Tab-separated table of C-alpha atoms in Angstrom:
chain	number	residue	atom	x	y	z
O	1	MET	CA	0.000	0.000	0.000
O	2	ALA	CA	1.522	3.306	-1.121
O	3	HIS	CA	0.609	6.823	0.021
O	4	TRP	CA	-0.043	9.748	-2.328
O	5	TRP	CA	-0.702	13.484	-1.942
O	6	VAL	CA	-2.781	15.247	-4.598
O	7	ASN	CA	-2.760	19.044	-5.048
O	8	HIS	CA	-6.021	19.933	-6.798
O	9	LYS	CA	-7.208	23.338	-5.668
O	10	GLN	CA	-8.834	24.219	-9.004
O	11	THR	CA	-10.729	20.968	-9.392
O	12	CYS	CA	-11.025	19.742	-5.799
O	13	LYS	CA	-14.814	20.053	-5.595
O	14	GLU	CA	-15.393	18.236	-8.889
O	15	GLU	CA	-12.938	15.448	-8.120
O	16	LEU	CA	-14.226	14.807	-4.602
O	17	GLU	CA	-17.857	14.782	-5.741
O	18	GLY	CA	-17.016	12.674	-8.791
O	19	GLY	CA	-14.891	10.146	-6.921
O	20	TYR	CA	-11.684	10.421	-8.948
O	21	ILE	CA	-8.498	12.330	-9.702
O	22	TRP	CA	-7.627	13.400	-13.252
O	23	SER	CA	-4.604	14.935	-14.932
O	24	PRO	CA	-3.592	15.723	-18.497
O	25	GLN	CA	-1.004	13.398	-19.960
O	26	GLU	CA	1.351	16.204	-20.947
O	27	ASN	CA	2.253	19.744	-19.936
O	28	ARG	CA	1.073	22.617	-22.105
O	29	ASN	CA	4.386	22.611	-24.009
O	30	GLY	CA	4.108	18.890	-24.716
O	31	SER	CA	6.659	17.815	-22.108
O	32	ARG	CA	6.010	14.976	-19.669
O	33	ASN	CA	5.295	15.668	-16.013
O	34	GLN	CA	6.236	12.979	-13.489
O	35	THR	CA	3.456	14.050	-11.137
O	36	TYR	CA	0.990	13.361	-13.966
O	37	ILE	CA	2.678	10.060	-14.813
O	38	ASN	CA	2.270	9.083	-11.164
O	39	LEU	CA	-1.426	8.408	-11.837
O	40	THR	CA	-0.333	5.392	-13.890
O	41	ARG	CA	1.639	4.030	-10.909
O	42	VAL	CA	-1.093	3.846	-8.293
O	43	GLU	CA	-2.469	0.496	-7.139
O	44	VAL	CA	-5.890	-0.469	-5.851
O	45	GLY	CA	-6.054	0.195	-2.097
O	46	ASP	CA	-3.402	2.938	-2.078
O	47	VAL	CA	-4.145	5.929	0.168
O	48	VAL	CA	-4.561	9.408	-1.370
O	49	PHE	CA	-4.631	12.670	0.625
O	50	SER	CA	-6.616	15.535	-0.905
O	51	TYR	CA	-4.905	18.910	-0.415
O	52	ALA	CA	-6.537	22.179	-1.462
O	53	SER	CA	-6.745	25.691	-0.017
O	54	ALA	CA	-3.950	24.880	2.475
O	55	VAL	CA	-5.786	21.969	4.144
O	56	ILE	CA	-6.200	18.218	3.801
O	57	ARG	CA	-9.955	17.767	3.883
O	58	ALA	CA	-10.384	14.282	2.421
O	59	VAL	CA	-8.622	10.936	2.294
O	60	GLY	CA	-9.422	8.268	-0.255
O	61	LEU	CA	-8.574	4.740	-1.291
O	62	VAL	CA	-7.786	3.922	-4.917
O	63	GLU	CA	-10.698	1.944	-6.372
O	64	SER	CA	-9.293	1.031	-9.783
O	65	LEU	CA	-6.165	1.307	-11.868
O	66	CYS	CA	-5.467	4.316	-14.080
O	67	GLN	CA	-7.387	4.642	-17.323
O	68	THR	CA	-7.160	7.019	-20.268
O	69	ALA	CA	-9.958	9.575	-20.154
O	70	ASP	CA	-10.863	12.923	-21.672
O	71	LYS	CA	-10.910	15.988	-19.479
O	72	PRO	CA	-14.042	15.761	-17.275
O	73	VAL	CA	-16.843	17.927	-18.624
O	74	GLU	CA	-17.626	19.161	-15.102
O	75	PHE	CA	-14.287	21.009	-15.067
O	76	GLY	CA	-15.859	23.510	-17.466
O	77	SER	CA	-13.399	26.269	-18.332
O	78	LYS	CA	-10.928	25.201	-15.645
O	79	GLY	CA	-7.685	24.195	-17.280
O	80	ASP	CA	-8.588	25.410	-20.757
O	81	GLY	CA	-4.921	25.176	-21.708
O	82	TRP	CA	-4.537	21.590	-20.576
O	83	ASP	CA	-4.121	18.611	-22.855
O	84	GLN	CA	-7.674	17.316	-23.304
O	85	THR	CA	-6.546	13.688	-23.144
O	86	GLY	CA	-5.565	12.604	-19.675
O	87	TRP	CA	-5.405	9.933	-17.003
O	88	LEU	CA	-8.173	9.176	-14.524
O	89	VAL	CA	-8.058	7.156	-11.315
O	90	LYS	CA	-11.239	6.338	-9.384
O	91	ILE	CA	-11.059	7.132	-5.671
O	92	ASN	CA	-13.383	6.291	-2.776
O	93	TRP	CA	-13.168	9.576	-0.865
O	94	GLU	CA	-13.998	10.156	2.794
O	95	VAL	CA	-14.392	13.842	3.692
O	96	ALA	CA	-13.323	14.902	7.181
O	97	SER	CA	-15.519	17.154	9.295
O	98	GLU	CA	-12.399	18.822	10.689
O	99	PRO	CA	-9.642	19.355	8.090
O	100	LEU	CA	-5.944	18.950	8.801
O	101	VAL	CA	-3.809	22.075	8.383
O	102	PRO	CA	-0.273	20.938	7.423
O	103	LYS	CA	1.258	24.331	8.285
O	104	ARG	CA	0.504	23.613	11.942
O	105	HIS	CA	2.693	20.493	11.806
O	106	LEU	CA	5.694	21.586	9.741
O	107	ASP	CA	8.218	20.379	12.319
O	108	GLU	CA	6.927	16.842	11.869
O	109	ILE	CA	6.052	16.995	8.155
O	110	VAL	CA	9.015	18.771	6.551
O	111	PRO	CA	11.659	16.145	7.496
O	112	LEU	CA	9.446	13.474	5.920
O	113	LEU	CA	8.800	15.244	2.598
O	114	PRO	CA	10.272	13.670	-0.562
O	115	GLU	CA	13.419	15.365	-1.835
O	116	LYS	CA	12.049	15.388	-5.378
O	117	TYR	CA	8.467	16.199	-6.423
O	118	SER	CA	7.484	17.352	-2.963
O	119	PRO	CA	3.796	18.361	-2.766
O	120	ILE	CA	4.528	21.360	-0.503
O	121	GLN	CA	7.475	23.630	0.187
O	122	SER	CA	9.331	23.758	3.492
O	123	ASN	CA	7.265	26.834	4.465
O	124	GLY	CA	4.053	24.868	4.033
O	125	ASN	CA	2.938	26.463	0.763
O	126	GLY	CA	1.821	24.097	-1.979
O	127	ASN	CA	4.013	23.352	-5.016
O	128	GLN	CA	1.859	24.445	-7.933
O	129	SER	CA	3.815	22.347	-10.440
O	130	CYS	CA	3.117	19.170	-8.446
O	131	TYR	CA	-0.197	17.344	-8.944
O	132	LEU	CA	0.155	13.805	-7.538
O	133	ALA	CA	3.182	13.114	-5.344
O	134	GLU	CA	4.194	9.847	-3.760
O	135	ILE	CA	4.953	10.282	-0.060
O	136	SER	CA	6.624	7.968	2.413
O	137	GLU	CA	4.813	5.566	4.703
O	138	PRO	CA	5.954	7.474	7.835
O	139	LEU	CA	4.488	10.703	6.439
O	140	GLY	CA	1.299	8.937	5.370
O	141	ASP	CA	0.925	7.344	8.792
O	142	PHE	CA	1.494	10.689	10.510
O	143	LEU	CA	-1.143	12.434	8.390
O	144	LEU	CA	-3.671	9.661	9.028
O	145	GLN	CA	-2.958	9.757	12.752
O	146	GLU	CA	-3.534	13.503	12.895
O	147	ILE	CA	-6.710	13.342	10.817
O	148	VAL	CA	-8.113	10.579	13.021
O	149	SER	CA	-7.269	12.599	16.138
O	150	LEU	CA	-9.396	15.423	14.707
O	151	ASN	CA	-12.096	13.064	13.373
O	152	PRO	CA	-12.288	9.953	15.589
O	153	GLU	CA	-14.804	8.226	13.306
O	154	PHE	CA	-12.515	8.537	10.296
O	155	SER	CA	-10.606	5.294	10.834
O	156	ILE	CA	-13.882	3.347	10.875
O	157	ALA	CA	-14.931	4.850	7.545
O	158	LEU	CA	-11.572	4.085	5.937
O	159	ASP	CA	-11.623	0.539	7.300
O	160	ASP	CA	-15.062	0.062	5.735
O	161	GLU	CA	-13.730	1.282	2.390
O	162	ARG	CA	-10.652	-0.931	2.643
O	163	ARG	CA	-12.805	-3.942	3.440
O	164	GLU	CA	-15.107	-3.193	0.511
O	165	LEU	CA	-12.178	-3.041	-1.919
O	166	TYR	CA	-10.701	-6.242	-0.540
O	167	GLU	CA	-13.984	-8.111	-0.785
O	168	VAL	CA	-14.514	-6.905	-4.351
O	169	SER	CA	-11.078	-8.286	-5.246
O	170	ILE	CA	-12.087	-11.652	-3.743
O	171	GLU	CA	-15.315	-11.601	-5.768
O	172	GLN	CA	-13.232	-11.155	-8.911
O	173	GLU	CA	-11.063	-14.113	-7.916
O	174	ILE	CA	-14.165	-16.236	-7.325
O	175	LEU	CA	-15.610	-15.312	-10.722
O	176	ALA	CA	-12.312	-16.328	-12.328
O	177	GLN	CA	-12.304	-19.755	-10.651
O	178	ASP	CA	-12.875	-22.952	-12.592
O	179	ALA	CA	-16.288	-23.633	-11.082
O	180	GLY	CA	-19.887	-23.668	-12.218
O	181	ASP	CA	-21.645	-20.356	-12.791
O	182	THR	CA	-24.364	-21.181	-10.269
O	183	GLU	CA	-21.846	-21.902	-7.515
O	184	LYS	CA	-19.923	-18.706	-8.243
O	185	GLU	CA	-23.145	-16.686	-8.256
O	186	GLN	CA	-24.129	-18.054	-4.838
O	187	LEU	CA	-20.675	-17.341	-3.374
O	188	VAL	CA	-20.885	-13.729	-4.537
O	189	LYS	CA	-24.464	-13.357	-3.274
O	190	SER	CA	-23.470	-14.730	0.128
O	191	ARG	CA	-21.235	-11.723	0.685
O	192	ARG	CA	-24.371	-9.582	0.912
O	193	GLY	CA	-26.280	-12.150	2.942
O	194	GLN	CA	-28.409	-13.254	0.019
O	195	GLY	CA	-29.262	-16.388	-1.929
O	196	VAL	CA	-28.543	-19.906	-0.692
O	197	PHE	CA	-26.598	-18.607	2.306
O	198	LYS	CA	-29.567	-16.681	3.712
O	199	MET	CA	-31.823	-19.686	3.106
O	200	ARG	CA	-29.437	-21.974	4.991
O	201	VAL	CA	-29.083	-19.509	7.864
O	202	SER	CA	-32.883	-19.320	8.048
O	203	LEU	CA	-33.020	-23.054	8.722
O	204	ASN	CA	-31.267	-22.349	12.056
O	205	GLU	CA	-32.465	-18.819	12.823
O	206	THR	CA	-36.073	-17.625	12.728
O	207	CYS	CA	-35.618	-14.019	13.865
O	208	CYS	CA	-33.062	-11.444	14.935
O	209	ARG	CA	-31.474	-12.778	18.097
O	210	VAL	CA	-31.277	-9.306	19.640
O	211	THR	CA	-34.394	-7.397	18.500
O	212	GLY	CA	-36.768	-10.313	17.966
O	213	ILE	CA	-37.865	-9.046	14.534
O	214	ASP	CA	-38.946	-12.042	12.434
O	215	VAL	CA	-39.692	-10.446	9.054
O	216	LYS	CA	-36.812	-11.863	7.041
O	217	ALA	CA	-37.047	-9.157	4.387
O	218	PHE	CA	-35.849	-6.706	7.051
O	219	LEU	CA	-33.036	-8.926	8.350
O	220	ILE	CA	-29.472	-9.484	7.190
O	221	ALA	CA	-27.886	-12.920	7.032
O	222	SER	CA	-24.644	-11.909	8.705
O	223	HIS	CA	-21.534	-14.090	8.539
O	224	ILE	CA	-20.135	-14.919	11.981
O	225	LYS	CA	-16.677	-15.554	10.551
O	226	PRO	CA	-16.245	-12.668	8.073
O	227	TRP	CA	-16.876	-13.517	4.418
O	228	ALA	CA	-13.529	-12.061	3.416
O	229	VAL	CA	-11.545	-14.573	5.470
O	230	CYS	CA	-13.717	-17.639	4.806
O	231	SER	CA	-13.172	-20.611	2.547
O	232	ASN	CA	-15.826	-21.104	-0.119
O	233	ASN	CA	-17.483	-23.812	1.978
O	234	GLU	CA	-17.602	-21.519	5.006
O	235	ARG	CA	-19.144	-18.738	2.919
O	236	LEU	CA	-22.205	-20.892	2.246
O	237	ASP	CA	-22.361	-22.739	5.570
O	238	GLY	CA	-25.632	-21.942	7.341
O	239	ASN	CA	-23.932	-22.494	10.704
O	240	ASN	CA	-21.717	-19.507	9.908
O	241	GLY	CA	-24.566	-17.032	10.043
O	242	LEU	CA	-27.086	-15.133	12.131
O	243	LEU	CA	-30.207	-13.272	11.081
O	244	LEU	CA	-29.735	-9.760	12.469
O	245	SER	CA	-31.473	-6.403	12.225
O	246	PRO	CA	-29.339	-3.973	10.171
O	247	HIS	CA	-28.144	-1.874	13.131
O	248	VAL	CA	-27.271	-4.982	15.153
O	249	ASP	CA	-25.502	-6.470	12.130
O	250	LYS	CA	-23.350	-3.340	11.938
O	251	LEU	CA	-22.224	-3.750	15.548
O	252	PHE	CA	-21.589	-7.481	15.176
O	253	ASP	CA	-19.908	-7.258	11.781
O	254	LYS	CA	-17.456	-4.590	12.983
O	255	GLY	CA	-16.660	-6.364	16.233
O	256	TRP	CA	-18.356	-3.915	18.596
O	257	ILE	CA	-20.393	-6.788	20.032
O	258	SER	CA	-20.129	-10.561	20.152
O	259	PHE	CA	-21.863	-13.430	21.957
O	260	THR	CA	-20.915	-16.181	24.349
O	261	ASN	CA	-21.937	-19.724	23.415
O	262	SER	CA	-24.688	-19.509	26.034
O	263	GLY	CA	-26.133	-16.297	24.525
O	264	GLU	CA	-24.753	-13.467	26.647
O	265	ILE	CA	-24.026	-10.234	24.754
O	266	LEU	CA	-20.414	-9.061	24.872
O	267	CYS	CA	-19.955	-5.281	24.400
O	268	PHE	CA	-16.691	-3.668	23.371
O	269	ASP	CA	-17.004	-0.681	25.704
O	270	GLU	CA	-19.406	1.517	27.659
O	271	LYS	CA	-20.150	3.619	24.589
O	272	THR	CA	-21.401	0.509	22.819
O	273	LYS	CA	-23.645	-0.290	25.779
O	274	GLU	CA	-24.985	3.272	25.776
O	275	LEU	CA	-25.700	3.051	22.043
O	276	MET	CA	-27.580	-0.210	22.444
O	277	THR	CA	-29.604	1.246	25.309
O	278	THR	CA	-30.511	4.242	23.137
O	279	TRP	CA	-31.788	1.768	20.533
O	280	GLY	CA	-33.937	0.107	23.187
O	281	ILE	CA	-31.681	-2.953	23.462
O	282	ASP	CA	-30.668	-4.309	26.863
O	283	PRO	CA	-26.920	-5.066	26.629
O	284	ARG	CA	-27.323	-7.476	29.544
O	285	ALA	CA	-29.913	-9.584	27.731
O	286	ASN	CA	-29.402	-13.231	26.862
O	287	VAL	CA	-30.189	-14.061	23.235
O	288	GLY	CA	-30.331	-17.848	23.697
O	289	VAL	CA	-27.862	-20.679	23.252
O	290	PHE	CA	-26.234	-21.380	19.914
O	291	SER	CA	-25.888	-24.653	18.052
O	292	LYS	CA	-22.658	-26.632	18.130
O	293	GLY	CA	-21.910	-25.596	14.545
O	294	GLN	CA	-22.444	-21.915	15.341
O	295	THR	CA	-20.220	-22.026	18.430
O	296	ILE	CA	-17.223	-22.999	16.281
O	297	TYR	CA	-17.613	-19.815	14.266
O	298	LEU	CA	-18.426	-17.733	17.351
O	299	GLU	CA	-15.110	-18.764	18.855
O	300	TYR	CA	-13.412	-17.253	15.804
O	301	HIS	CA	-15.530	-14.097	16.088
O	302	ARG	CA	-14.665	-13.610	19.766
O	303	THR	CA	-10.915	-14.113	19.251
O	304	GLU	CA	-10.377	-12.525	15.818
O	305	VAL	CA	-13.163	-9.976	15.276
O	306	PHE	CA	-14.444	-8.784	18.658
O	307	ARG	CA	-12.362	-5.804	19.807
O	308	LYS	CA	-10.047	-6.258	16.842
O	309	GLU	CA	-9.239	-4.004	13.888
O	310	LEU	CA	-9.180	-6.340	10.921
O	311	SER	CA	-6.531	-5.464	8.349
O	312	TYR	CA	-8.106	-6.624	5.128
O	313	GLY	CA	-5.671	-7.513	2.403
O	314	SER	CA	-2.570	-7.259	4.579
O	315	SER	CA	-0.316	-9.684	6.406
O	316	LYS	CA	-2.135	-8.784	9.636
O	317	LYS	CA	-5.324	-10.498	8.463
């Protein structure tokens, strides 16, 4: 996973709303610009920091590899002198409520800036000739740490995006496997709690364990052992699932809650308990014992998901 810094003051609004970054392929005089060429070097899952008007307001994950594309029509008259043929990279952006001001952290940032193609100068002003710059992992980690300190929920949003990209890559691998189309379709559907997987879970579960809602159209067939780290057999195993209301599924899926084999709810912290109470859920409730098959997967959930930050697609998984 590489880290990148994009300077896009002129087109920041359009690129954030459109979910991409775009550059011409050449300078106005026909010469090549390394910070334009850098768009062709990014990989899916790389981190990109959006810098404009002296602040970093958004962070994104690369969704797809670079593609040739004409200048976006939403740019309008911006960049009239640019080469109309360019490079486009799709980005899943997350916008921070509280932006990071790099000038307030120059003592930490300046020593970590790249010697060549630096996105900002040592005084904190942006380098206008630099569009997309590769930055070091220490600098990327520092920027993320500071943004999360200003926006505590930010790491959760980025983790969701990272998980989504990782699961999409697994879907592509499944579709490329030498297996029947029906089997591949069911494996992909199971990621969203649909198809054969939901039917098999329904053989064990008749309602949401926590809320008691029994209208299956309103319930999610949630994997106990996360879909992304399952074998194909585990992805379709009805024992590896619970029918949960959407808000309960969110807590369970992200490891904020788990269950003992005997049905006691395990909460990550007091804030989680307060949230459940606000939703009208008693965090001290017992949701009933689980089957032997379910307890095997629950053991995994308690040790590997509950109170853990899963690192999808990395060696930490």
